[in-house]
Coordinates of C-alpha atoms in Angstrom, one line a residue:
M1 CA 152.3 136.8 129.2
R2 CA 151.9 139.9 127.0
N3 CA 148.4 140.8 126.0
F4 CA 148.0 142.2 122.4
R5 CA 144.8 144.1 123.2
E6 CA 146.5 145.8 126.2
E7 CA 149.7 146.6 124.2
L8 CA 147.7 148.1 121.4
A9 CA 145.8 150.3 123.8
S10 CA 149.0 151.8 125.1
R11 CA 151.1 152.5 122.0
V12 CA 151.5 152.4 118.3
L13 CA 152.7 149.1 116.8
V14 CA 154.6 148.7 113.5
S15 CA 153.5 145.9 111.1
D16 CA 155.6 144.4 108.3
G17 CA 155.5 145.1 104.6
A18 CA 154.8 143.3 101.4
M19 CA 155.2 139.5 101.1
G20 CA 154.2 139.1 97.5
T21 CA 156.6 141.8 96.3
M22 CA 159.5 140.2 98.2
L23 CA 158.7 136.7 96.9
Y24 CA 158.5 138.0 93.3
A25 CA 161.9 139.7 93.9
H26 CA 163.2 136.3 94.9
G27 CA 162.3 134.9 91.5
V28 CA 159.0 133.3 92.3
F29 CA 156.7 133.5 89.3
I30 CA 153.2 134.9 89.8
N31 CA 151.5 131.9 88.2
R32 CA 151.8 129.7 91.2
S33 CA 150.4 129.7 94.8
Y34 CA 152.6 131.9 96.9
D35 CA 151.0 130.5 100.0
E36 CA 152.1 126.9 99.1
L37 CA 155.7 128.1 99.4
N38 CA 155.3 127.6 103.2
L39 CA 155.5 123.9 102.4
S40 CA 157.8 123.7 99.3
Q41 CA 160.2 126.6 99.8
P42 CA 160.1 127.5 103.5
A43 CA 163.6 129.0 103.5
V44 CA 162.6 131.8 101.1
V45 CA 159.6 132.7 103.3
R46 CA 161.7 132.5 106.4
E47 CA 164.3 134.9 104.9
I48 CA 161.6 137.5 104.3
H49 CA 160.1 137.2 107.7
R50 CA 163.5 137.6 109.3
A51 CA 164.3 140.7 107.2
Y52 CA 161.1 142.4 108.4
A53 CA 161.8 141.4 112.0
Q54 CA 165.3 142.8 111.8
A55 CA 163.9 146.0 110.3
G56 CA 161.8 146.5 113.5
A57 CA 158.4 145.1 112.6
E58 CA 156.4 144.3 115.7
I59 CA 153.7 142.4 113.9
I60 CA 154.8 139.7 111.4
E61 CA 152.1 138.6 109.1
T62 CA 152.0 134.9 108.0
N63 CA 152.4 134.1 104.3
T64 CA 148.7 132.9 104.1
F65 CA 147.0 135.8 102.3
G66 CA 145.4 133.4 99.8
A67 CA 145.4 130.2 101.8
N68 CA 141.7 129.7 101.8
A69 CA 139.9 126.7 100.2
V70 CA 138.4 128.8 97.3
I71 CA 141.8 130.1 96.1
L72 CA 143.8 127.0 96.8
E73 CA 141.3 124.9 94.8
K74 CA 142.5 126.7 91.7
Y75 CA 146.0 125.2 92.3
G76 CA 144.6 121.7 93.2
L77 CA 145.5 122.4 96.9
R78 CA 142.1 122.5 98.5
D79 CA 143.0 119.7 100.9
Q80 CA 146.1 121.6 102.0
V81 CA 144.3 124.5 103.7
D82 CA 145.2 123.4 107.3
A83 CA 148.8 122.3 106.4
I84 CA 149.6 125.6 104.6
N85 CA 148.2 127.8 107.3
R86 CA 149.8 125.9 110.1
A87 CA 153.2 126.0 108.3
G88 CA 152.7 129.8 107.7
V89 CA 152.2 130.4 111.4
A90 CA 155.2 128.2 112.3
L91 CA 157.5 130.0 109.9
A92 CA 156.5 133.5 111.1
R93 CA 156.8 132.4 114.8
E94 CA 160.2 131.0 114.2
C95 CA 161.4 134.5 112.9
A96 CA 159.3 136.8 115.0
G97 CA 161.1 136.8 118.3
D98 CA 159.2 139.1 120.6
S99 CA 157.0 140.3 117.7
W100 CA 153.3 139.4 117.4
V101 CA 152.3 136.9 114.7
A102 CA 149.3 137.9 112.6
G103 CA 147.4 135.3 110.6
A104 CA 146.9 137.0 107.2
M105 CA 143.6 136.4 105.5
G106 CA 142.6 137.9 102.1
P107 CA 139.5 137.8 100.0
L108 CA 138.4 134.7 98.2
G109 CA 139.2 135.9 94.7
V110 CA 135.7 135.5 93.4
Y111 CA 132.5 137.4 93.7
V112 CA 130.0 136.3 96.3
E113 CA 126.3 136.6 96.0
P114 CA 124.5 138.5 94.7
L115 CA 127.3 139.3 92.2
G116 CA 128.7 135.8 92.0
K117 CA 127.9 132.2 92.3
L118 CA 129.5 131.7 95.7
S119 CA 126.9 131.9 98.5
L120 CA 127.5 134.0 101.6
S121 CA 127.4 130.8 103.8
E122 CA 130.0 129.2 101.6
A123 CA 132.2 132.2 101.9
R124 CA 131.8 132.3 105.6
A125 CA 132.7 128.6 105.9
A126 CA 135.9 129.1 103.9
F127 CA 137.0 132.0 106.2
R128 CA 136.0 130.0 109.3
Q129 CA 138.1 127.1 108.2
Q130 CA 141.2 129.3 107.5
A131 CA 140.8 131.3 110.8
A132 CA 140.5 128.0 112.8
A133 CA 143.7 126.7 111.3
L134 CA 145.6 129.9 112.0
A135 CA 144.3 130.1 115.6
E136 CA 145.1 126.5 116.4
A137 CA 148.6 126.9 115.0
G138 CA 149.2 129.8 117.5
A139 CA 148.6 133.1 115.7
D140 CA 148.3 136.1 118.1
L141 CA 145.7 137.9 116.0
L142 CA 144.0 137.7 112.6
M143 CA 144.8 140.3 109.9
L144 CA 141.9 140.5 107.4
E145 CA 143.1 142.7 104.5
T146 CA 142.7 144.0 101.0
F147 CA 138.9 143.4 100.9
G148 CA 137.3 145.4 98.1
Q149 CA 133.8 144.0 98.7
V150 CA 132.6 145.1 102.2
A151 CA 129.9 142.4 102.3
E152 CA 132.6 139.8 101.8
L153 CA 134.7 141.3 104.6
G154 CA 131.6 141.0 106.8
E155 CA 131.5 137.3 106.1
A156 CA 135.2 137.0 106.8
I157 CA 134.9 138.8 110.2
Q158 CA 131.9 136.7 111.2
G159 CA 133.5 133.4 110.0
A160 CA 136.7 134.3 111.9
R161 CA 134.8 135.1 115.1
Q162 CA 132.9 131.8 114.9
A163 CA 136.3 130.0 114.7
C164 CA 138.2 131.7 117.5
A165 CA 138.4 134.6 120.0
L166 CA 141.6 136.1 118.6
P167 CA 141.7 139.9 118.0
I168 CA 140.6 140.8 114.5
A169 CA 142.1 143.6 112.4
A170 CA 139.9 144.3 109.3
Q171 CA 141.0 146.4 106.3
I172 CA 139.4 147.4 103.1
T173 CA 141.2 148.6 100.0
I174 CA 140.0 151.8 98.4
D175 CA 140.0 153.5 95.0
D176 CA 141.2 157.0 94.2
E177 CA 137.9 158.5 95.5
G178 CA 138.4 156.9 99.0
R179 CA 135.7 154.2 98.5
A180 CA 135.9 150.5 98.8
L181 CA 135.9 148.8 95.4
D182 CA 132.2 148.1 95.7
G183 CA 131.6 151.8 96.1
T184 CA 131.1 151.9 99.9
P185 CA 132.5 155.1 101.4
A186 CA 135.3 154.6 103.9
R187 CA 133.3 156.1 106.7
E188 CA 130.4 153.7 106.1
A189 CA 132.7 150.7 105.8
A190 CA 134.2 151.6 109.1
R191 CA 130.8 151.8 110.7
R192 CA 129.9 148.3 109.4
M193 CA 133.2 146.8 110.5
H194 CA 132.6 148.3 114.0
E195 CA 129.2 146.7 114.1
W196 CA 130.5 143.3 113.0
G197 CA 133.0 143.3 115.9
A198 CA 136.4 144.1 114.3
E199 CA 138.7 145.3 117.0
V200 CA 141.0 147.2 114.7
I201 CA 139.7 149.0 111.6
G202 CA 141.4 150.5 108.6
I203 CA 142.8 150.4 105.1
N204 CA 145.6 148.6 103.3
C205 CA 147.0 148.3 99.7
S206 CA 145.1 150.9 97.6
G207 CA 147.0 153.5 95.5
G208 CA 149.3 154.9 98.1
P209 CA 149.5 157.0 101.3
V210 CA 148.0 160.3 100.1
G211 CA 144.5 159.1 99.4
M212 CA 144.6 156.6 102.3
L213 CA 145.1 159.5 104.8
E214 CA 141.9 161.3 103.9
A215 CA 139.9 158.0 104.0
L216 CA 141.4 157.1 107.3
E217 CA 140.4 160.5 108.7
Q218 CA 136.8 159.7 107.6
M219 CA 136.9 156.3 109.3
A220 CA 138.0 158.0 112.5
Q221 CA 134.6 159.9 112.5
A222 CA 132.7 156.6 112.4
T223 CA 134.5 154.5 115.0
D224 CA 136.4 154.8 118.3
R225 CA 138.2 151.5 117.6
P226 CA 142.0 151.6 116.9
L227 CA 142.8 152.3 113.3
I228 CA 145.3 150.6 111.0
A229 CA 147.0 151.9 107.9
Q230 CA 149.2 149.8 105.5
P231 CA 149.6 151.6 102.2
N232 CA 151.3 150.5 99.0
A233 CA 154.5 152.3 98.1
G234 CA 152.5 154.4 95.6
K235 CA 151.1 153.2 92.3
P236 CA 153.4 151.0 90.3
R237 CA 155.0 152.5 87.2
N238 CA 156.1 150.5 84.2
V239 CA 159.8 151.0 83.7
D240 CA 161.3 149.0 80.8
G241 CA 158.6 146.4 81.1
R242 CA 158.8 146.1 84.9
N243 CA 156.3 147.4 87.4
L244 CA 158.2 149.5 90.0
Y245 CA 156.9 151.2 93.1
M246 CA 158.4 154.6 93.5
V247 CA 157.5 155.8 97.0
S248 CA 160.7 156.2 99.1
P249 CA 161.0 154.9 102.7
E250 CA 161.4 158.5 103.9
Y251 CA 158.2 159.6 102.3
L252 CA 156.3 156.6 103.6
A253 CA 157.6 157.2 107.1
D254 CA 156.4 160.8 106.9
Y255 CA 152.9 159.6 106.1
A256 CA 153.1 157.1 108.9
R257 CA 153.5 160.2 111.2
Q258 CA 150.3 161.6 109.6
F259 CA 148.4 158.3 109.9
I260 CA 149.3 158.2 113.6
G261 CA 148.0 161.8 114.0
A262 CA 144.7 160.6 112.4
G263 CA 144.4 157.8 115.0
A264 CA 146.3 154.9 113.6
K265 CA 147.6 152.5 116.2
I266 CA 149.1 150.1 113.7
V267 CA 151.2 151.3 110.7
G268 CA 153.0 149.2 108.1
G269 CA 153.1 148.6 104.4
C270 CA 151.6 146.6 101.6
C271 CA 152.5 146.1 97.9
G272 CA 155.9 147.5 97.0
T273 CA 157.1 148.1 100.5
T274 CA 160.2 146.4 101.7
P275 CA 162.1 146.0 105.0
E276 CA 163.8 149.4 104.3
H277 CA 160.4 151.1 104.3
I278 CA 159.5 149.4 107.6
K279 CA 162.8 150.3 109.1
W280 CA 162.1 154.0 108.4
I281 CA 158.6 153.8 109.8
R282 CA 159.9 152.0 112.9
N283 CA 162.6 154.6 113.5
Y284 CA 160.0 157.3 113.4
V285 CA 157.6 155.5 115.7
R286 CA 160.4 154.8 118.2
S287 CA 161.4 158.5 118.2
T288 CA 158.0 159.6 119.2
Q289 CA 156.5 156.9 121.3
P290 CA 158.9 154.1 121.0
G291 CA 157.3 150.8 122.1
K292 CA 156.1 150.6 125.6
R293 CA 159.1 148.6 126.4
R294 CA 158.5 149.9 129.8
V295 CA 161.4 147.9 131.1
R296 CA 159.1 147.6 134.1
V297 CA 162.1 146.0 135.7
E298 CA 160.9 142.9 137.6
T299 CA 163.8 143.0 140.0
V300 CA 164.4 139.4 140.9
A301 CA 167.7 140.2 142.7
Q302 CA 170.6 137.9 143.1
A303 CA 171.2 136.3 146.4
G304 CA 172.2 139.0 148.9
A305 CA 171.1 142.0 146.8
Q306 CA 168.9 144.3 148.6
T307 CA 166.9 147.3 147.5
R308 CA 168.3 150.5 149.1
T309 CA 166.0 153.3 150.2
P310 CA 166.3 156.1 147.6
V311 CA 167.8 159.4 148.8
A312 CA 165.0 162.0 149.3
A313 CA 164.6 164.2 146.2
A314 CA 165.3 167.4 148.2
Q315 CA 168.7 166.0 149.2
R316 CA 169.9 164.9 145.7
S317 CA 170.8 168.3 144.4
N318 CA 170.2 172.1 144.8
L319 CA 167.6 171.9 142.1
G320 CA 165.8 169.1 144.0
R321 CA 165.9 171.2 147.2
K322 CA 164.4 174.2 145.5
L323 CA 161.7 172.3 143.9
A324 CA 160.8 170.6 147.2
E325 CA 160.7 174.0 148.8
G326 CA 158.3 175.3 146.2
R327 CA 160.7 177.9 144.8
F328 CA 160.2 179.1 141.3
V329 CA 163.3 177.7 139.4
T330 CA 164.9 178.9 136.2
L331 CA 166.9 176.7 133.8
V332 CA 168.7 178.0 130.8
E333 CA 169.6 175.6 127.9
I334 CA 173.1 175.6 126.4
L335 CA 173.9 173.5 123.4
P336 CA 177.3 171.6 123.5
P337 CA 179.8 172.9 121.0
R338 CA 180.2 171.3 117.5
G339 CA 183.9 171.1 118.1
S340 CA 186.3 170.4 121.0
D341 CA 186.5 173.9 122.4
P342 CA 183.8 174.6 125.1
G343 CA 185.1 178.1 126.0
R344 CA 182.1 180.0 124.6
E345 CA 179.6 177.6 126.3
L346 CA 181.3 177.8 129.7
Q347 CA 181.4 181.7 129.5
S348 CA 177.7 181.7 128.8
A349 CA 177.1 179.4 131.8
A350 CA 179.1 181.7 134.0
F351 CA 177.1 184.7 132.7
F352 CA 173.7 182.9 133.4
E353 CA 175.0 182.1 136.9
Q354 CA 175.6 185.8 137.5
Q355 CA 172.1 186.5 136.2
G356 CA 170.6 184.2 138.8
A357 CA 169.7 181.1 136.8
D358 CA 169.3 178.0 139.0
A359 CA 170.7 175.4 136.6
I360 CA 172.1 174.9 133.1
N361 CA 170.3 172.4 130.9
I362 CA 172.5 170.6 128.4
P363 CA 170.8 168.7 125.5
D364 CA 172.1 165.3 124.3
G365 CA 172.8 165.4 120.5
P366 CA 169.8 167.7 119.8
R367 CA 168.2 167.2 116.4
A368 CA 170.4 164.1 116.0
N369 CA 173.5 166.3 115.2
A370 CA 177.0 165.3 116.3
R371 CA 178.3 167.6 119.0
M372 CA 180.6 167.4 122.0
S373 CA 179.4 164.9 124.6
N374 CA 177.0 166.8 126.8
Q375 CA 178.2 164.7 129.7
A376 CA 181.8 166.0 129.2
L377 CA 180.5 169.6 129.1
A378 CA 178.4 169.0 132.2
V379 CA 181.4 167.7 134.1
M380 CA 183.5 170.7 133.1
L381 CA 180.8 173.1 134.2
R382 CA 180.3 171.2 137.5
N383 CA 184.1 171.5 138.2
Q384 CA 184.4 175.2 137.3
M385 CA 181.4 176.9 138.9
A386 CA 178.7 176.6 141.5
I387 CA 175.7 176.5 139.2
E388 CA 174.4 173.0 138.6
P389 CA 174.2 171.3 135.2
V390 CA 171.1 169.3 134.2
L391 CA 172.0 166.5 131.8
H392 CA 169.7 165.5 129.0
Y393 CA 170.1 161.8 128.5
C394 CA 168.5 160.0 125.5
C395 CA 167.9 156.4 124.5
R396 CA 168.7 156.8 120.8
D397 CA 172.5 156.1 120.7
R398 CA 173.1 153.6 123.6
N399 CA 172.0 150.1 124.6
V400 CA 171.0 149.4 128.2
I401 CA 174.6 148.2 129.1
S402 CA 176.1 151.5 127.9
M403 CA 173.3 153.6 129.6
Q404 CA 174.0 152.0 133.0
S405 CA 177.8 152.5 132.6
D406 CA 177.3 156.2 131.6
L407 CA 175.0 156.9 134.5
L408 CA 177.1 155.2 137.1
G409 CA 180.1 157.1 135.8
G410 CA 178.3 160.4 135.6
F411 CA 177.2 160.1 139.2
A412 CA 180.8 159.4 140.3
L413 CA 181.9 162.5 138.5
G414 CA 179.4 164.7 140.5
L415 CA 176.4 164.9 138.2
R416 CA 173.0 164.8 139.9
N417 CA 170.3 166.2 137.7
L418 CA 168.8 164.3 134.7
I419 CA 166.2 164.9 132.0
L420 CA 165.4 161.5 130.4
I421 CA 164.2 161.6 126.8
T422 CA 163.9 159.3 123.9
G423 CA 165.9 161.3 121.4
D424 CA 165.4 162.6 117.8
P425 CA 165.6 159.9 115.1
P426 CA 168.9 159.9 113.2
K427 CA 167.2 160.9 109.9
L428 CA 166.7 164.4 111.3
G429 CA 170.4 165.1 111.7
N430 CA 173.5 165.3 109.7
Y431 CA 174.1 161.5 109.6
P432 CA 170.7 160.2 108.3
D433 CA 172.1 156.8 107.6
A434 CA 173.3 156.3 111.2
T435 CA 171.5 153.6 113.1
A436 CA 169.4 154.2 116.2
V437 CA 169.5 151.8 119.2
F438 CA 166.4 152.6 121.2
D439 CA 166.7 149.5 123.5
V440 CA 164.2 151.3 125.7
D441 CA 162.2 154.5 125.6
A442 CA 162.1 157.3 128.1
I443 CA 159.7 155.3 130.3
G444 CA 162.1 152.3 130.4
L445 CA 165.0 154.6 131.0
T446 CA 163.2 156.2 134.0
N447 CA 162.7 152.8 135.4
L448 CA 166.4 152.1 134.9
V449 CA 167.6 155.2 136.7
R450 CA 165.1 154.6 139.6
N451 CA 166.7 151.2 139.9
L452 CA 170.2 152.7 140.1
N453 CA 168.9 155.1 142.8
C454 CA 167.9 152.0 144.7
G455 CA 171.3 150.4 144.3
L456 CA 170.3 147.9 141.6
D457 CA 171.1 147.4 138.0
L458 CA 168.5 146.6 135.3
G459 CA 168.6 142.9 136.3
G460 CA 168.1 143.5 140.0
N461 CA 171.7 142.9 140.9
A462 CA 173.5 145.1 143.5
V463 CA 175.7 147.7 141.9
G464 CA 177.7 148.6 145.0
G465 CA 176.4 151.8 146.6
Q466 CA 173.6 153.7 144.9
T467 CA 173.1 156.8 142.7
A468 CA 171.0 159.8 143.8
Y469 CA 169.8 161.3 140.6
L470 CA 167.0 163.8 140.4
I471 CA 164.9 162.3 137.6
G472 CA 163.3 164.7 135.1
V473 CA 161.3 163.7 132.1
G474 CA 159.8 165.4 129.1
A475 CA 156.2 166.2 128.1
N476 CA 154.4 167.8 125.2
P477 CA 151.1 169.4 126.2
G478 CA 150.5 170.1 122.5
A479 CA 151.1 166.5 121.3
V480 CA 149.1 165.4 118.2
N481 CA 148.1 162.3 120.0
Y482 CA 147.1 164.0 123.3
E483 CA 145.6 161.0 125.0
E484 CA 148.7 159.0 124.4
E485 CA 150.8 161.8 125.8
I486 CA 148.8 161.8 129.0
R487 CA 149.2 158.0 129.3
R488 CA 152.9 158.3 128.8
Y489 CA 153.1 161.1 131.3
R490 CA 151.4 158.8 133.9
W491 CA 153.8 155.9 133.1
K492 CA 156.8 158.2 133.5
V493 CA 155.5 159.3 136.9
E494 CA 154.8 155.7 137.9
A495 CA 158.3 154.8 136.7
G496 CA 159.9 157.3 139.1
A497 CA 159.9 160.8 137.6
D498 CA 160.7 163.6 140.1
Y499 CA 159.9 166.5 137.9
V500 CA 158.7 167.3 134.3
V501 CA 160.0 169.7 131.6
T502 CA 157.7 170.6 128.8
Q503 CA 158.3 171.4 125.1
P504 CA 158.1 175.2 124.4
V505 CA 154.8 176.6 125.5
F506 CA 153.0 179.3 123.6
D507 CA 149.4 178.4 124.4
L508 CA 148.4 179.0 128.1
E509 CA 145.0 177.3 127.7
L510 CA 146.7 174.2 126.4
L511 CA 149.0 174.1 129.3
E512 CA 146.2 174.7 131.8
K513 CA 144.3 171.7 130.3
F514 CA 147.4 169.5 130.5
L515 CA 147.8 170.5 134.2
A516 CA 144.2 169.7 134.9
D517 CA 144.4 166.4 133.1
T518 CA 147.5 165.3 135.1
E519 CA 146.5 166.7 138.5
D520 CA 146.2 163.3 140.1
A521 CA 149.8 162.4 139.1
R522 CA 151.3 165.8 139.7
R523 CA 155.0 166.4 139.7
P524 CA 156.7 169.8 139.7
L525 CA 156.4 171.1 136.1
I526 CA 158.9 173.3 134.4
A527 CA 157.5 175.0 131.3
G528 CA 159.7 175.4 128.2
I529 CA 160.1 179.0 127.1
W530 CA 161.4 179.8 123.6
P531 CA 161.6 183.4 122.4
L532 CA 160.7 183.3 118.7
T533 CA 163.0 185.1 116.3
S534 CA 160.9 185.0 113.1
L535 CA 157.7 184.0 111.4
R536 CA 159.5 181.2 109.8
Q537 CA 160.6 179.8 113.1
A538 CA 157.1 180.0 114.5
E539 CA 155.8 178.0 111.5
F540 CA 158.7 175.5 111.9
M541 CA 157.6 175.0 115.5
Q542 CA 154.0 174.5 114.5
N543 CA 154.6 172.2 111.5
E544 CA 157.8 170.4 112.0
L545 CA 158.3 170.2 115.8
R546 CA 154.6 169.7 116.4
V547 CA 154.6 172.4 119.1
R548 CA 151.2 174.2 119.3
V549 CA 151.6 177.8 118.3
P550 CA 148.3 179.8 118.5
E551 CA 147.3 181.7 115.4
A552 CA 147.4 185.0 117.4
V553 CA 151.1 184.4 118.1
I554 CA 151.8 183.6 114.4
E555 CA 150.0 186.7 113.4
R556 CA 152.0 188.9 115.8
M557 CA 155.2 187.5 114.3
R558 CA 153.8 188.1 110.8
R559 CA 153.2 191.7 111.6
A560 CA 156.6 192.3 113.0
G561 CA 158.1 193.2 109.6
T562 CA 161.8 193.4 109.9
A563 CA 164.1 190.8 111.4
E564 CA 165.0 192.9 114.4
A565 CA 161.3 193.7 115.1
A566 CA 160.5 190.0 114.9
K567 CA 163.2 189.2 117.5
R568 CA 161.8 191.9 119.8
E569 CA 158.2 190.7 119.3
G570 CA 159.2 187.1 120.0
L571 CA 161.0 188.1 123.2
E572 CA 158.0 190.1 124.3
I573 CA 155.7 187.1 123.7
A574 CA 158.1 185.0 125.8
K575 CA 158.0 187.6 128.6
E576 CA 154.3 187.5 128.6
M577 CA 154.4 183.7 129.0
V578 CA 156.8 183.9 131.9
R579 CA 154.7 186.5 133.7
A580 CA 151.6 184.3 133.3
L581 CA 153.3 181.1 134.4
R582 CA 154.9 182.3 137.6
S583 CA 151.8 181.4 139.6
T584 CA 151.0 178.3 137.6
V585 CA 154.1 176.1 137.3
A586 CA 157.3 175.2 139.3
G587 CA 159.6 177.0 137.0
I588 CA 160.7 177.7 133.4
Q589 CA 163.4 176.4 131.0
I590 CA 164.7 179.0 128.6
S591 CA 166.0 178.0 125.2
V592 CA 167.7 180.9 123.4
L593 CA 170.3 179.2 121.1
G594 CA 173.1 181.6 121.9
R595 CA 171.1 184.8 122.5
D596 CA 172.4 185.3 126.0
T597 CA 171.1 188.8 126.5
A598 CA 167.6 187.6 125.6
A599 CA 167.9 184.9 128.3
A600 CA 169.1 187.5 130.8
E601 CA 165.9 189.5 130.1
L602 CA 163.7 186.5 130.7
L603 CA 165.6 185.7 133.9
R604 CA 164.8 189.2 135.2
T605 CA 161.2 188.8 134.1
A606 CA 161.0 185.6 136.1
R607 CA 162.3 187.4 139.2
G608 CA 159.9 190.4 138.6
E609 CA 162.8 192.8 138.2
E610 CA 162.1 194.1 134.7
A611 CA 161.7 197.7 135.8
A612 CA 164.9 197.7 137.8
G613 CA 167.5 198.8 135.3
A614 CA 166.9 196.5 132.4
E615 CA 169.0 198.9 130.3
A616 CA 172.0 198.6 132.7
A617 CA 172.2 194.8 132.8
P618 CA 175.6 193.6 131.6
G619 CA 175.9 191.6 128.4
P620 CA 177.6 188.2 128.2
P621 CA 181.3 187.9 128.3
A622 CA 183.2 188.7 125.1

């Protein structure tokens, strides 16, 4: 059985969006109890839950935000607390599939002492009653949200804890100054929630994502508990008498990225957000650390199916042999063509073979753009020259059935080297409305290929023979969430990775730290080398691709002046990195985007041959 606490510790989870907004859009008037709809109009509630589940939400909140005795009494429903909460859990569970069901609990809607007549003990009793009903009905966790009075939230946490042992996510709502509505600063509120025992701490509702980000960063200074961020889709604007939320799904997804960078382990939406907002958030999260669907394939094989002993890595390919021998290897990246003519790319591959490269690395739909199949280019290269292709293979565009078919076919066609990656989300490319599949992430895909190397499919059934792929995986030593990157690295090694290729490296200290932190799970590491061509490209690397570029490198590119000088300076920085890395890593991967002569210079640097006739080196074929 899955454990929510363990799952949360290992990856980011996506929660759903607004319930009230969606109910209002379905024509439900605001002068009635929305929670009671669990009993009188379950089909409407069910439809909304399903829409969020289909959008990719991994946490489905029950329609029970106001299903406590104090609020329900206003509608003459005080005796229906248990029934409404139980029905809320049942409806969410019916639609959730593999998602978690969170019992939603909001404030009581009245002031508690000393500001109001309701005593703290009465408030705690109301929260305890609701939490008990949600827990007994089978909720996986409790979501305490939209609390403006921190003292009331304290009573809710303690009442919930008296009722059950479920995980508790506690959230305040804040004003434009980043304070709870009672004036408590976000940092202090987080400290109190930590002391009260909330296992997840954060903010929901409020004015929108901008102010929430700063307040969340303050919370991160007060607690080491996982954080949660569920903003409104901005502040509502009155348009022709209707209150509309104007924040786009794309904008909210961009802030989800920043919330995660600040430490959020659960991201979702509140007022004004819709399944479309959640879909965009989920696609972003999948593209960076897509659910730990670690397809940790429990291979209960069919009768007669036996696991074959994998072929030794050194025997799978020339690249595998060289890595096993401890030789410094050089890979050069070539993008597939945008059209159907691979002539230029094959000429470049032949040129790099002459220059001594060990393998050609071919990306799979880089930046989510449509290009020739990299598998087709790899097979053509394999058939026409001796240098080996290394095939990027990503999870974005294929389900697990298609992946297994591709990989079995690729092996039959002579391909032997893989780099398994998750893939850029479609919104980055030239078809932003294209859908992503992401049945598994890179960790699950590594498990899948390891299975094929053992002669088994994903379900543990014999496939007839076995593949012998050399399994490479990616890593980013400069990842924003560094601890998560280290965990994912270890999972990839555990899943069967034979070697690792990094994102472009510009910071030696960062790489050294990464090597030290992964020493006990070491695999041959090939460092990415990218000769910068301009200051703008350096800033793009830093701000858009999240690759760590030291300020000293950016300053050198800034001082270069002309375009040609910038290219020379970028190449010189890359050469310095290659010289420094020769004694540190197993090899380098050079990405030059068509600058073949620059790659040739880096290959000579890797061999220590710079002084020997750099001027006389031939250029690429015409």
